Coordinates of C-alpha atoms and ligand atoms in Angstrom, one line a residue:
M1 CA -138.6 -2.4 57.9
H2 CA -136.2 -0.7 55.6
R3 CA -136.9 0.3 52.1
Q4 CA -136.5 -2.4 49.7
L5 CA -134.0 -1.6 46.8
K6 CA -133.6 -3.3 43.4
N7 CA -129.8 -2.9 43.9
L8 CA -128.1 -2.5 47.3
R9 CA -125.2 -0.3 46.7
H10 CA -122.6 1.2 49.1
V11 CA -120.2 4.1 48.6
I12 CA -116.9 3.4 50.2
S13 CA -114.7 5.2 47.9
P14 CA -115.4 7.6 44.9
L15 CA -114.8 4.7 42.4
D16 CA -117.9 3.0 43.7
L17 CA -119.6 5.9 41.4
T18 CA -119.0 6.0 37.6
V19 CA -118.1 9.4 36.1
E20 CA -121.5 9.4 34.3
E21 CA -123.2 9.1 37.8
L22 CA -121.0 11.7 39.3
D23 CA -121.8 14.2 36.5
Q24 CA -125.5 13.3 37.1
M25 CA -125.2 13.8 40.8
M26 CA -123.8 17.3 40.4
D27 CA -126.8 18.1 38.0
L28 CA -129.2 16.7 40.6
A29 CA -127.5 18.7 43.3
E30 CA -127.8 21.8 41.4
D31 CA -131.5 21.2 40.8
M32 CA -132.1 20.4 44.5
E33 CA -130.6 23.8 45.3
A34 CA -132.8 25.6 42.7
N35 CA -136.0 23.6 43.2
P36 CA -136.0 22.4 47.2
E37 CA -139.8 22.0 47.3
K38 CA -139.6 19.4 44.5
Y39 CA -137.6 17.1 46.8
A40 CA -138.9 18.1 50.2
H41 CA -140.8 15.0 50.7
V42 CA -139.1 12.0 48.8
C43 CA -137.8 10.6 52.0
D44 CA -140.9 10.9 54.1
G45 CA -141.1 7.9 56.5
M46 CA -137.4 7.2 55.9
K47 CA -134.4 7.2 58.3
L48 CA -130.7 7.9 58.1
A49 CA -128.4 6.3 60.6
A50 CA -125.6 8.4 61.3
L51 CA -122.8 6.4 62.9
F52 CA -119.9 8.7 63.8
Y53 CA -117.2 6.8 65.8
E54 CA -115.0 10.0 65.4
P55 CA -115.4 13.7 65.6
S56 CA -117.2 15.4 62.8
T57 CA -118.8 18.9 62.3
R58 CA -119.4 19.2 58.4
T59 CA -119.8 15.4 57.3
R60 CA -122.3 14.6 60.1
L61 CA -124.3 17.7 60.2
S62 CA -124.5 17.9 56.4
F63 CA -125.6 14.5 56.2
E64 CA -128.4 15.2 58.9
S65 CA -129.3 18.3 57.0
A66 CA -129.4 16.5 53.7
M67 CA -131.9 13.8 55.0
L68 CA -134.0 16.3 56.8
N69 CA -134.3 18.4 53.7
L70 CA -135.5 15.3 51.8
G71 CA -138.3 14.9 54.3
G72 CA -136.5 11.9 56.3
Q73 CA -135.5 11.6 59.9
V74 CA -132.1 11.0 61.5
I75 CA -130.9 8.6 64.3
G76 CA -127.5 7.7 65.4
F77 CA -124.6 8.5 67.6
H78 CA -121.8 10.9 67.4
S79 CA -118.9 9.4 69.4
S80 CA -118.1 5.7 70.0
D81 CA -118.2 6.7 73.7
S82 CA -122.1 6.9 73.6
S83 CA -122.6 3.7 71.4
S84 CA -122.1 0.0 72.5
A85 CA -118.7 0.0 70.8
T86 CA -117.5 0.9 74.4
K87 CA -118.8 -2.6 75.5
G88 CA -116.9 -4.2 72.6
E89 CA -119.7 -4.5 69.8
S90 CA -118.2 -4.9 66.3
V91 CA -118.8 -2.8 63.4
A92 CA -120.5 -5.7 61.6
D93 CA -123.0 -6.4 64.5
T94 CA -123.8 -2.6 64.8
I95 CA -124.8 -2.3 61.0
R96 CA -126.9 -5.5 61.2
V97 CA -128.8 -3.9 64.1
L98 CA -129.1 -0.5 62.2
S99 CA -130.4 -2.5 59.4
C100 CA -133.4 -3.2 61.6
F101 CA -134.0 0.5 62.2
A102 CA -132.8 2.7 59.2
D103 CA -133.0 2.9 55.4
I104 CA -129.4 4.3 54.8
A105 CA -126.4 4.9 56.9
A106 CA -123.5 7.1 56.9
M107 CA -120.5 6.0 58.9
R108 CA -117.1 7.6 60.0
H109 CA -114.6 5.4 61.9
P110 CA -110.9 5.9 62.7
K111 CA -109.9 2.6 61.1
E112 CA -109.2 2.1 57.6
G113 CA -111.7 -0.3 56.0
A114 CA -114.3 0.0 58.8
A115 CA -117.0 1.2 56.3
Y116 CA -116.2 -1.6 54.0
V117 CA -116.6 -4.1 56.7
A118 CA -120.0 -2.6 57.6
S119 CA -121.0 -2.7 53.9
I120 CA -120.6 -6.4 53.6
N121 CA -122.5 -6.9 56.6
S122 CA -125.3 -4.5 55.7
E123 CA -128.9 -4.8 54.3
I124 CA -129.0 -1.0 53.7
P125 CA -126.7 1.3 51.9
V126 CA -123.5 2.3 53.7
I127 CA -121.9 5.6 52.9
N128 CA -118.2 6.0 54.2
G129 CA -118.0 9.3 55.9
G130 CA -114.2 8.8 56.3
D131 CA -112.2 5.9 57.5
G132 CA -109.0 6.6 59.1
G133 CA -106.2 7.9 56.7
H134 CA -108.0 6.1 53.7
Q135 CA -110.7 7.5 52.0
H136 CA -113.6 10.2 52.3
P137 CA -115.7 10.0 49.2
T138 CA -118.5 12.4 50.3
Q139 CA -115.9 15.1 50.7
T140 CA -114.9 14.4 47.0
L141 CA -118.5 14.9 46.0
A142 CA -118.3 18.4 47.5
D143 CA -114.8 19.1 46.0
L144 CA -115.9 17.9 42.5
C145 CA -119.1 20.0 42.5
T146 CA -117.3 23.1 43.8
I147 CA -114.5 22.8 41.3
R148 CA -117.1 22.5 38.5
K149 CA -119.1 25.5 39.7
Y150 CA -116.0 27.6 39.8
K151 CA -114.0 26.5 36.8
G152 CA -116.9 25.1 34.7
R153 CA -115.2 21.9 34.0
L154 CA -113.5 18.9 35.7
N155 CA -111.0 18.1 32.8
N156 CA -107.8 20.2 31.6
L157 CA -106.8 21.5 35.1
T158 CA -103.4 21.7 36.9
V159 CA -104.5 20.8 40.5
G160 CA -102.2 21.7 43.4
I161 CA -102.7 19.7 46.6
C162 CA -100.7 21.0 49.6
G163 CA -100.1 19.9 53.2
D164 CA -100.5 16.5 54.8
L165 CA -100.8 14.2 51.6
K166 CA -99.8 11.1 53.7
F167 CA -102.7 11.0 56.2
G168 CA -105.2 13.2 54.4
R169 CA -108.2 11.0 53.4
T170 CA -109.8 13.7 51.4
V171 CA -106.6 13.9 49.3
H172 CA -106.5 10.2 48.4
S173 CA -110.2 10.2 47.4
L174 CA -110.0 13.3 45.5
I175 CA -107.1 12.2 43.4
S176 CA -108.9 8.9 42.7
A177 CA -111.8 10.9 41.3
L178 CA -110.0 13.3 39.3
V179 CA -107.7 10.8 37.5
R180 CA -110.8 9.8 35.5
Y181 CA -111.0 13.2 33.8
T182 CA -108.9 14.0 30.9
G183 CA -106.0 16.4 31.0
V184 CA -105.7 16.6 34.9
R185 CA -102.3 17.1 36.2
F186 CA -101.2 17.3 39.8
V187 CA -98.6 19.3 41.7
L188 CA -98.1 17.5 45.1
I189 CA -96.9 20.0 47.6
S190 CA -95.7 18.6 51.0
P191 CA -92.8 18.3 53.3
E192 CA -91.0 15.0 52.6
E193 CA -92.5 13.3 55.7
L194 CA -95.9 13.8 54.6
Q195 CA -95.8 13.0 50.9
L196 CA -98.5 11.0 49.2
P197 CA -98.2 7.4 50.0
S198 CA -96.6 5.3 47.4
Y199 CA -99.6 3.1 47.0
V200 CA -101.5 5.9 45.8
K201 CA -98.8 6.9 43.4
E202 CA -98.4 3.4 42.1
N203 CA -102.0 2.2 41.9
V204 CA -103.7 5.7 41.1
L205 CA -101.4 8.0 39.4
N206 CA -98.8 5.8 37.6
A207 CA -101.3 3.1 36.8
N208 CA -103.5 5.7 35.0
N209 CA -100.4 7.5 33.3
I210 CA -101.1 10.7 35.1
E211 CA -98.6 13.6 35.0
Y212 CA -97.4 14.8 38.5
V213 CA -94.7 16.6 40.2
E214 CA -93.9 16.9 43.7
K215 CA -92.7 20.1 45.4
I216 CA -91.7 21.3 48.7
R217 CA -92.3 25.0 48.5
L218 CA -95.9 26.3 47.9
E219 CA -94.5 29.6 46.5
E220 CA -92.9 27.6 43.7
A221 CA -96.1 26.0 42.7
L222 CA -98.7 28.7 43.1
P223 CA -98.3 30.4 39.6
E224 CA -99.1 27.4 37.5
L225 CA -102.2 26.2 39.4
D226 CA -106.0 26.3 38.4
I227 CA -107.0 24.9 41.8
L228 CA -105.2 24.8 45.1
Y229 CA -106.5 22.2 47.5
M230 CA -105.1 23.1 51.1
T231 CA -105.2 20.5 53.9
R232 CA -104.5 20.4 57.5
V233 CA -101.9 18.3 59.2
Q234 CA -103.8 15.5 60.6
K235 CA -102.9 15.7 64.4
E236 CA -105.1 12.7 65.1
R237 CA -102.9 10.3 63.0
F238 CA -99.6 11.3 64.2
F239 CA -97.8 8.9 66.6
N240 CA -95.8 11.4 68.3
E241 CA -96.5 15.0 69.3
E242 CA -93.2 16.3 68.5
D243 CA -93.4 15.4 64.9
Y244 CA -96.7 17.2 64.7
I245 CA -95.7 20.3 66.2
R246 CA -92.7 20.4 63.7
M247 CA -94.9 20.1 60.7
K248 CA -98.1 21.9 61.7
D249 CA -97.2 25.2 60.5
F250 CA -95.3 24.2 57.5
Y251 CA -97.7 26.0 55.1
I252 CA -99.6 29.1 55.8
L253 CA -101.5 30.5 52.7
D254 CA -101.9 34.4 53.3
K255 CA -102.5 37.5 51.1
E256 CA -99.0 37.6 50.0
K257 CA -98.7 34.2 48.7
M258 CA -102.1 34.6 46.8
K259 CA -100.3 37.5 44.9
L260 CA -98.6 34.7 43.0
A261 CA -101.5 32.8 41.9
K262 CA -103.7 33.4 38.8
E263 CA -106.8 35.5 39.2
D264 CA -109.0 32.5 38.5
M265 CA -107.0 30.0 40.7
Y266 CA -109.6 29.0 43.4
V267 CA -108.7 27.6 46.8
L268 CA -110.4 24.8 48.3
H269 CA -110.0 23.1 51.8
P270 CA -112.0 20.4 53.2
L271 CA -111.9 22.0 56.7
P272 CA -111.5 22.2 59.6
R273 CA -108.8 24.7 59.1
V274 CA -106.1 25.2 61.8
N275 CA -103.4 27.6 60.6
E276 CA -102.8 26.7 57.1
I277 CA -105.0 29.5 55.5
S278 CA -104.8 32.8 57.1
V279 CA -108.2 34.3 57.7
E280 CA -107.3 37.3 55.7
V281 CA -107.6 35.1 52.5
D282 CA -111.3 34.5 53.4
K283 CA -112.2 37.7 51.7
D284 CA -110.4 37.0 48.6
P285 CA -113.1 36.1 45.8
R286 CA -110.8 32.9 45.1
A287 CA -111.6 31.5 48.5
A288 CA -114.1 28.8 47.7
Y289 CA -113.8 26.7 50.9
F290 CA -117.2 27.8 52.6
K291 CA -119.0 27.3 49.3
Q292 CA -117.4 23.8 49.3
V293 CA -119.4 23.1 52.4
Y294 CA -122.5 24.5 51.2
W295 CA -122.3 22.3 47.9
G296 CA -121.4 19.3 50.2
M297 CA -124.7 19.2 51.5
Y298 CA -126.5 19.2 48.3
M299 CA -124.4 16.5 47.0
R300 CA -125.1 14.5 50.0
M301 CA -128.8 15.0 49.2
A302 CA -128.2 13.9 45.5
L303 CA -126.2 10.7 47.0
I304 CA -129.1 9.7 49.3
F305 CA -131.6 10.1 46.5
T306 CA -129.6 8.1 44.2
L307 CA -128.7 5.1 46.4
L308 CA -132.3 4.9 47.8
E309 CA -133.5 4.8 44.2
L310 CA -135.9 7.7 44.7
E311 CA -137.7 9.4 41.8
V312 CA -139.5 12.7 41.4
E313 CA -142.1 13.6 38.6
Ligands
CP401 N1 -114.3 17.9 56.0 C1 -114.7 17.1 56.9 O1 -114.8 15.9 56.9 O2 -115.0 17.9 58.1 P1 -115.6 17.2 59.4 O3 -114.4 16.5 60.0 O4 -115.9 18.2 60.3 O5 -116.6 16.2 59.1

């Protein structure tokens, strides 16, 4: 039997969490890092179901590490091939089944809206670990925490987002979250074919009166940025290989380009990286992408703790 909750909640998009909750979760993640023993048994006897229908390294393993660090256990699958999805079982039925075994679920699926479908059929909290080119809210938790760690704030920032803004779900989630902080403006850097979808421009940027410009050249954008969020061209979402090959090396951030940036402009990337950040940049103190992975795990711990309504003395 799963944990009985006063308020069953799901996180499908970053907007499912208020700004106050996000701030509290970042404080909680920092406390979890500083005092791991305080939280080491809060999930004793509980299980996380990791339902990954699509490949993942960071999201799945950081969810698993998060649950283990809280004293819980993990069940699940890491490809649709190893689940009854291959026999035609629906997401709705799968989550009904997992509600019998687990206390909370993290799910990645190639189809937009799959996590939402799971949530409306679930008796346990469902966390979206990425649904197609739509949203990836727990990556956003890692991103926000990292920006706050490095810059000391989430307001009054010029944020450059570079690469595949069309299919990059991490981009869509990050923009939705950051527009709720004051004084954030965006420089959207992409080839014309990979620009931010018009629904995000209309419903998120224009609807909130957010200042943004679109640029093609990274060099032109770099000097004014406080944060540069690089992204990979999402090979798996392209319909034809030729288009992917034409776009894949459009942007390569290297040491020379980093000279154009401010001394306190930090570089984030949700990873995996392909060619878009040269490995020589890894040694630059402004490279924040591996710390982003590190904080991602603590933010997932904080999210599990919050959704399961846990408490410590
Ligand atoms: N950032 C991210 O989602 O990485 P994975 O695909 O490895 O989970």
